[in-house]
């Protein structure tokens, strides 16, 4: 890697797999369950969180030496809140329909544990460039799971991907539907998202047994 | 000796390899293994897991056979071939070969798919884990065809069985480790995934869906339909079946759950062979009756009038609730599942009572989910360990107090 040193590259690749915020640290589950019924919403959510986390990490990192430790949580909250409001306004302006699908969950990015977690654990103790990479990496790890879950839920639940009818038309009975296939309504309900995340966790830990926790 | 020896040789040949559990399973399923303990055991009992499972299956066979006759009967009745039964349980209109064959050809595929897919998954997991194959699926495989509508497409059943066995059982470690009853997990999956095939007035009668399609395509036929009693009541309509029909089972419904009479017989068989817990069955019925009485009281005191959407099911006489829907079947065959029910004696009373109580509550308050007993048992499955915990803790506390009193 010419662009990034080995140590910096790890900041991005680690959260994608062996230190994934959702499947390993089990943070940010709520939004992974709530908005993954459609792939499009998953992608927008992933991008939004990435913007908030990367910029927020840089801002906190720049201020890390002047924030009094007693009020640091409040300062962090102000930073996230400001960024989330900006993201929310941008979505409302340029993707109104999508922002309605995501509804309250854009606002709830504030409560996404991953964000406060990275501010506390990383940005407060590292320089801006490394904090930026850490934000990108963790948001990418989060987004990766969201997109996988969204892919399966939309494909099996609605028979579409990003709105395109990839399996045929359920009303006209074309494609797969002609031979009796039907959409799985359970996939559109949140419990199934939990089960899909569970299956990802299962596969990941079977591949890399070092990740299994001791009891 | 041919088959047995061959199996035994195969088992020896594959010993220590990956496929060993699979051959071992086939061998021990058909024959007594050679390697049983001959000395040193202190308890001699014939009731191993396999025999326990087979007893439950035997208790369900009358329901299965009745279900075959009933599937054909409901079909012929709707088509107009035969008259409704008039002379009790042994009505000649019901027990005809024609009725049986219609049901047989419809239900045997359900049984084959259920067992084939379920056992295949058990084998795969046994080979992956390097464990012996567990017999846990024997009962589940028989329960599943009994609790689905007769017209359910086979591929849906297969998908649901895969889901139920893998997510409901294998991820927790297989037979004996599961939190939820696998058969009910399968049914709940079908219910939420393919609601159009699990409710409404088409799926309960053999051929009704097919007929609707033909009519839509322009065929000159009469539509056939049959709504379950719960569905009828939930819509606030008049019930057309007599109480005797409900008790004997001449009503539309899932394959094996219509005949309360045969379910009671199966239940008695389970109780006398000491396999099913009579405490759970009894307390569950008590719970259902109490909830039914409360609802009847609410209606008679005038808080709920006929305009309410709950009126239909709430005003149903409290003891009718035991006869309609899958309540009897769930209570006898599924709430008593020894793995997922409470283990302690006091816990069984509490668990059973709540199963019955919540069943009727869900039934009445949520007409979209008329089969409350499925959700009630699954819910109580989750709480069973908690109930046991508090029962055991209560016992510990009581004994500690006694000990203290003695010392002092």
CSV table of N, CA and C in Angstrom, one decimal, chain A residues 18-106:
chain,number,residue,atom,x,y,z
A,18,UNK,N,-12.5,-8.7,11.3
A,18,UNK,CA,-12.3,-9.3,12.6
A,18,UNK,C,-12.7,-8.4,13.8
A,19,UNK,N,-12.9,-7.1,13.5
A,19,UNK,CA,-13.4,-6.3,14.6
A,19,UNK,C,-14.6,-5.5,14.2
A,20,UNK,N,-15.5,-6.2,13.5
A,20,UNK,CA,-16.7,-5.6,12.9
A,20,UNK,C,-17.6,-5.0,14.0
A,21,UNK,N,-18.0,-3.7,13.9
A,21,UNK,CA,-18.8,-3.1,14.9
A,21,UNK,C,-20.1,-3.9,15.2
A,22,UNK,N,-20.7,-4.5,14.2
A,22,UNK,CA,-22.0,-5.1,14.4
A,22,UNK,C,-21.8,-6.6,14.9
A,23,UNK,N,-21.0,-7.3,14.1
A,23,UNK,CA,-21.0,-8.8,14.4
A,23,UNK,C,-20.0,-9.1,15.5
A,24,UNK,N,-19.0,-8.3,15.8
A,24,UNK,CA,-18.1,-8.6,16.9
A,24,UNK,C,-18.4,-7.8,18.1
A,25,UNK,N,-18.5,-6.5,17.9
A,25,UNK,CA,-18.7,-5.6,19.1
A,25,UNK,C,-20.2,-5.6,19.5
A,26,UNK,N,-21.1,-6.0,18.5
A,26,UNK,CA,-22.5,-6.0,18.7
A,26,UNK,C,-23.0,-4.6,19.1
A,27,UNK,N,-22.6,-3.6,18.3
A,27,UNK,CA,-23.1,-2.2,18.5
A,27,UNK,C,-23.9,-1.8,17.2
A,28,UNK,N,-24.8,-0.9,17.4
A,28,UNK,CA,-25.6,-0.4,16.3
A,28,UNK,C,-26.5,-1.4,15.7
A,29,UNK,N,-27.0,-2.3,16.5
A,29,UNK,CA,-27.9,-3.4,16.1
A,29,UNK,C,-29.3,-2.8,15.7
A,30,UNK,N,-29.7,-1.8,16.5
A,30,UNK,CA,-31.1,-1.3,16.3
A,30,UNK,C,-31.4,-0.8,14.9
A,31,UNK,N,-30.4,0.0,14.4
A,31,UNK,CA,-30.7,0.5,13.0
A,31,UNK,C,-30.5,-0.6,12.0
A,32,UNK,N,-29.7,-1.6,12.3
A,32,UNK,CA,-29.5,-2.7,11.4
A,32,UNK,C,-30.8,-3.5,11.3
A,33,UNK,N,-31.6,-3.6,12.4
A,33,UNK,CA,-32.9,-4.3,12.3
A,33,UNK,C,-33.9,-3.4,11.7
A,34,UNK,N,-33.9,-2.1,11.9
A,34,UNK,CA,-35.0,-1.3,11.6
A,34,UNK,C,-35.1,-0.9,10.1
A,35,UNK,N,-34.0,-0.6,9.5
A,35,UNK,CA,-34.1,0.0,8.1
A,35,UNK,C,-33.6,-0.9,7.0
A,36,UNK,N,-33.3,-2.2,7.3
A,36,UNK,CA,-32.7,-3.0,6.3
A,36,UNK,C,-33.7,-3.8,5.4
A,37,UNK,N,-35.0,-3.4,5.5
A,37,UNK,CA,-35.9,-4.2,4.6
A,37,UNK,C,-35.7,-3.9,3.1
A,38,UNK,N,-35.1,-2.7,2.9
A,38,UNK,CA,-34.8,-2.4,1.5
A,38,UNK,C,-33.3,-2.1,1.3
A,39,UNK,N,-32.7,-2.5,0.2
A,39,UNK,CA,-31.3,-2.3,0.0
A,39,UNK,C,-30.9,-0.9,-0.1
A,40,UNK,N,-31.8,-0.1,-0.7
A,40,UNK,CA,-31.5,1.3,-0.9
A,40,UNK,C,-31.4,2.1,0.4
A,41,UNK,N,-32.3,1.8,1.3
A,41,UNK,CA,-32.3,2.4,2.6
A,41,UNK,C,-31.1,2.0,3.4
A,42,UNK,N,-30.7,0.8,3.2
A,42,UNK,CA,-29.4,0.3,3.9
A,42,UNK,C,-28.2,1.1,3.4
A,43,UNK,N,-28.2,1.3,2.1
A,43,UNK,CA,-27.0,2.0,1.5
A,43,UNK,C,-27.0,3.4,2.0
A,44,UNK,N,-28.1,4.1,2.0
A,44,UNK,CA,-28.2,5.5,2.4
A,44,UNK,C,-27.8,5.6,3.8
A,45,UNK,N,-28.3,4.7,4.7
A,45,UNK,CA,-28.0,4.7,6.1
A,45,UNK,C,-26.5,4.5,6.3
A,46,UNK,N,-25.9,3.6,5.5
A,46,UNK,CA,-24.5,3.3,5.7
A,46,UNK,C,-23.7,4.6,5.3
A,47,UNK,N,-24.1,5.3,4.2
A,47,UNK,CA,-23.4,6.5,3.8
A,47,UNK,C,-23.5,7.6,4.8
A,48,UNK,N,-24.7,7.7,5.3
A,48,UNK,CA,-25.0,8.8,6.3
A,48,UNK,C,-24.1,8.6,7.6
A,49,UNK,N,-24.1,7.3,8.1
A,49,UNK,CA,-23.3,7.1,9.2
A,49,UNK,C,-21.8,7.3,8.9
A,50,UNK,N,-21.4,6.9,7.7
A,50,UNK,CA,-20.0,7.1,7.4
A,50,UNK,C,-19.7,8.6,7.4
A,51,UNK,N,-20.5,9.5,6.9
A,51,UNK,CA,-20.3,10.9,6.9
A,51,UNK,C,-20.2,11.4,8.3
A,52,UNK,N,-21.2,11.0,9.1
A,52,UNK,CA,-21.2,11.5,10.5
A,52,UNK,C,-20.0,11.1,11.3
A,53,UNK,N,-19.6,9.8,11.1
A,53,UNK,CA,-18.6,9.2,11.9
A,53,UNK,C,-17.2,9.8,11.5
A,54,UNK,N,-17.0,9.9,10.2
A,54,UNK,CA,-15.7,10.3,9.7
A,54,UNK,C,-15.4,11.8,10.1
A,55,UNK,N,-16.4,12.6,9.8
A,55,UNK,CA,-16.3,14.0,10.1
A,55,UNK,C,-16.2,14.3,11.6
A,56,UNK,N,-17.1,13.6,12.3
A,56,UNK,CA,-17.2,13.7,13.8
A,56,UNK,C,-15.8,13.3,14.4
A,57,UNK,N,-15.3,12.2,14.0
A,57,UNK,CA,-14.0,11.8,14.5
A,57,UNK,C,-12.9,12.8,14.3
A,58,UNK,N,-12.9,13.4,13.1
A,58,UNK,CA,-11.9,14.5,12.9
A,58,UNK,C,-12.1,15.7,13.8
A,59,UNK,N,-13.4,16.1,13.9
A,59,UNK,CA,-13.7,17.3,14.8
A,59,UNK,C,-13.3,17.0,16.2
A,60,UNK,N,-13.7,15.8,16.7
A,60,UNK,CA,-13.3,15.5,18.1
A,60,UNK,C,-11.8,15.4,18.3
A,61,UNK,N,-11.2,14.8,17.3
A,61,UNK,CA,-9.7,14.6,17.4
A,61,UNK,C,-9.0,16.0,17.4
A,62,UNK,N,-9.5,17.0,16.6
A,62,UNK,CA,-8.9,18.3,16.6
A,62,UNK,C,-9.1,19.0,17.9
A,63,UNK,N,-10.2,18.7,18.6
A,63,UNK,CA,-10.5,19.4,19.9
A,63,UNK,C,-10.0,18.6,21.1
A,64,UNK,N,-9.3,17.4,20.8
A,64,UNK,CA,-9.1,16.5,21.9
A,64,UNK,C,-8.3,17.1,23.1
A,65,UNK,N,-7.4,18.1,22.7
A,65,UNK,CA,-6.6,18.6,23.8
A,65,UNK,C,-7.2,19.8,24.6
A,66,UNK,N,-8.4,20.3,24.0
A,66,UNK,CA,-9.0,21.4,24.7
A,66,UNK,C,-10.3,21.0,25.4
A,67,UNK,N,-10.8,19.8,25.1
A,67,UNK,CA,-12.1,19.4,25.8
A,67,UNK,C,-11.8,19.0,27.2
A,68,UNK,N,-12.4,19.7,28.2
A,68,UNK,CA,-12.3,19.2,29.6
A,68,UNK,C,-12.9,17.8,29.7
A,69,UNK,N,-12.2,16.9,30.4
A,69,UNK,CA,-12.7,15.6,30.4
A,69,UNK,C,-14.0,15.4,31.1
A,70,UNK,N,-14.4,16.3,32.0
A,70,UNK,CA,-15.6,16.2,32.7
A,70,UNK,C,-16.8,16.4,31.8
A,71,UNK,N,-16.7,17.2,30.8
A,71,UNK,CA,-17.9,17.5,30.0
A,71,UNK,C,-17.7,17.0,28.6
A,72,UNK,N,-16.8,16.0,28.4
A,72,UNK,CA,-16.5,15.5,27.1
A,72,UNK,C,-17.7,14.8,26.4
A,73,UNK,N,-18.6,14.1,27.2
A,73,UNK,CA,-19.7,13.5,26.6
A,73,UNK,C,-20.7,14.5,26.0
A,74,UNK,N,-20.8,15.6,26.7
A,74,UNK,CA,-21.7,16.7,26.2
A,74,UNK,C,-21.2,17.3,24.9
A,75,UNK,N,-19.9,17.5,24.9
A,75,UNK,CA,-19.3,18.1,23.7
A,75,UNK,C,-19.4,17.1,22.5
A,76,UNK,N,-19.2,15.8,22.8
A,76,UNK,CA,-19.4,14.8,21.7
A,76,UNK,C,-20.8,14.8,21.2
A,77,UNK,N,-21.8,14.9,22.1
A,77,UNK,CA,-23.2,14.9,21.7
A,77,UNK,C,-23.5,16.1,20.8
A,78,UNK,N,-22.9,17.3,21.2
A,78,UNK,CA,-23.2,18.4,20.4
A,78,UNK,C,-22.7,18.2,19.0
A,79,UNK,N,-21.5,17.6,18.9
A,79,UNK,CA,-20.9,17.4,17.5
A,79,UNK,C,-21.7,16.5,16.7
A,80,UNK,N,-22.1,15.3,17.3
A,80,UNK,CA,-22.9,14.3,16.6
A,80,UNK,C,-24.2,15.0,16.2
A,81,UNK,N,-24.9,15.7,17.1
A,81,UNK,CA,-26.2,16.2,16.8
A,81,UNK,C,-26.1,17.2,15.7
A,82,UNK,N,-25.1,18.1,15.7
A,82,UNK,CA,-24.9,19.0,14.6
A,82,UNK,C,-24.8,18.3,13.2
A,83,UNK,N,-23.9,17.2,13.2
A,83,UNK,CA,-23.7,16.5,12.0
A,83,UNK,C,-24.9,15.8,11.5
A,84,UNK,N,-25.6,15.2,12.5
A,84,UNK,CA,-26.8,14.4,12.1
A,84,UNK,C,-27.9,15.4,11.5
A,85,UNK,N,-28.0,16.5,12.1
A,85,UNK,CA,-29.0,17.5,11.6
A,85,UNK,C,-28.6,17.9,10.1
A,86,UNK,N,-27.4,18.1,9.9
A,86,UNK,CA,-26.9,18.4,8.5
A,86,UNK,C,-27.3,17.3,7.6
A,87,UNK,N,-27.0,16.0,8.0
A,87,UNK,CA,-27.3,14.9,7.1
A,87,UNK,C,-28.8,14.8,6.8
A,88,UNK,N,-29.5,15.0,7.9
A,88,UNK,CA,-31.0,14.9,7.8
A,88,UNK,C,-31.5,15.9,6.8
A,89,UNK,N,-31.0,17.2,6.9
A,89,UNK,CA,-31.5,18.2,6.0
A,89,UNK,C,-31.1,17.9,4.6
A,90,UNK,N,-29.9,17.4,4.4
A,90,UNK,CA,-29.4,17.1,3.0
A,90,UNK,C,-30.3,16.0,2.4
A,91,UNK,N,-30.6,15.0,3.2
A,91,UNK,CA,-31.5,13.9,2.7
A,91,UNK,C,-32.9,14.5,2.4
A,92,UNK,N,-33.4,15.3,3.2
A,92,UNK,CA,-34.8,15.9,3.0
A,92,UNK,C,-34.8,16.7,1.7
A,93,UNK,N,-33.6,17.4,1.5
A,93,UNK,CA,-33.6,18.2,0.3
A,93,UNK,C,-33.4,17.5,-1.0
A,94,UNK,N,-32.6,16.4,-1.0
A,94,UNK,CA,-32.2,15.7,-2.2
A,94,UNK,C,-32.8,14.4,-2.4
A,95,UNK,N,-33.3,13.7,-1.3
A,95,UNK,CA,-33.9,12.4,-1.4
A,95,UNK,C,-35.1,12.3,-0.5
A,96,UNK,N,-36.1,13.0,-0.8
A,96,UNK,CA,-37.2,13.2,0.2
A,96,UNK,C,-37.9,11.9,0.5
A,97,UNK,N,-38.2,11.1,-0.6
A,97,UNK,CA,-38.8,9.8,-0.4
A,97,UNK,C,-38.0,8.9,0.5
A,98,UNK,N,-36.7,8.8,0.3
A,98,UNK,CA,-35.9,8.0,1.1
A,98,UNK,C,-35.8,8.4,2.5
A,99,UNK,N,-35.8,9.8,2.7
A,99,UNK,CA,-35.7,10.3,4.1
A,99,UNK,C,-37.0,9.9,4.8
A,100,UNK,N,-38.1,9.8,4.1
A,100,UNK,CA,-39.4,9.4,4.7
A,100,UNK,C,-39.3,7.9,5.1
A,101,UNK,N,-38.7,7.1,4.2
A,101,UNK,CA,-38.5,5.6,4.6
A,101,UNK,C,-37.7,5.5,5.8
A,102,UNK,N,-36.6,6.3,5.9
A,102,UNK,CA,-35.7,6.2,7.0
A,102,UNK,C,-36.3,6.8,8.3
A,103,UNK,N,-37.2,7.7,8.0
A,103,UNK,CA,-38.0,8.5,9.1
A,103,UNK,C,-37.1,8.8,10.2
A,104,UNK,N,-37.4,8.4,11.4
A,104,UNK,CA,-36.8,8.8,12.6
A,104,UNK,C,-35.4,8.2,12.8
A,105,UNK,N,-35.0,7.3,11.9
A,105,UNK,CA,-33.8,6.6,12.2
A,105,UNK,C,-32.6,7.4,11.8
A,106,UNK,N,-32.8,8.4,10.9
A,106,UNK,CA,-31.7,9.3,10.6
A,106,UNK,C,-31.4,10.1,11.9
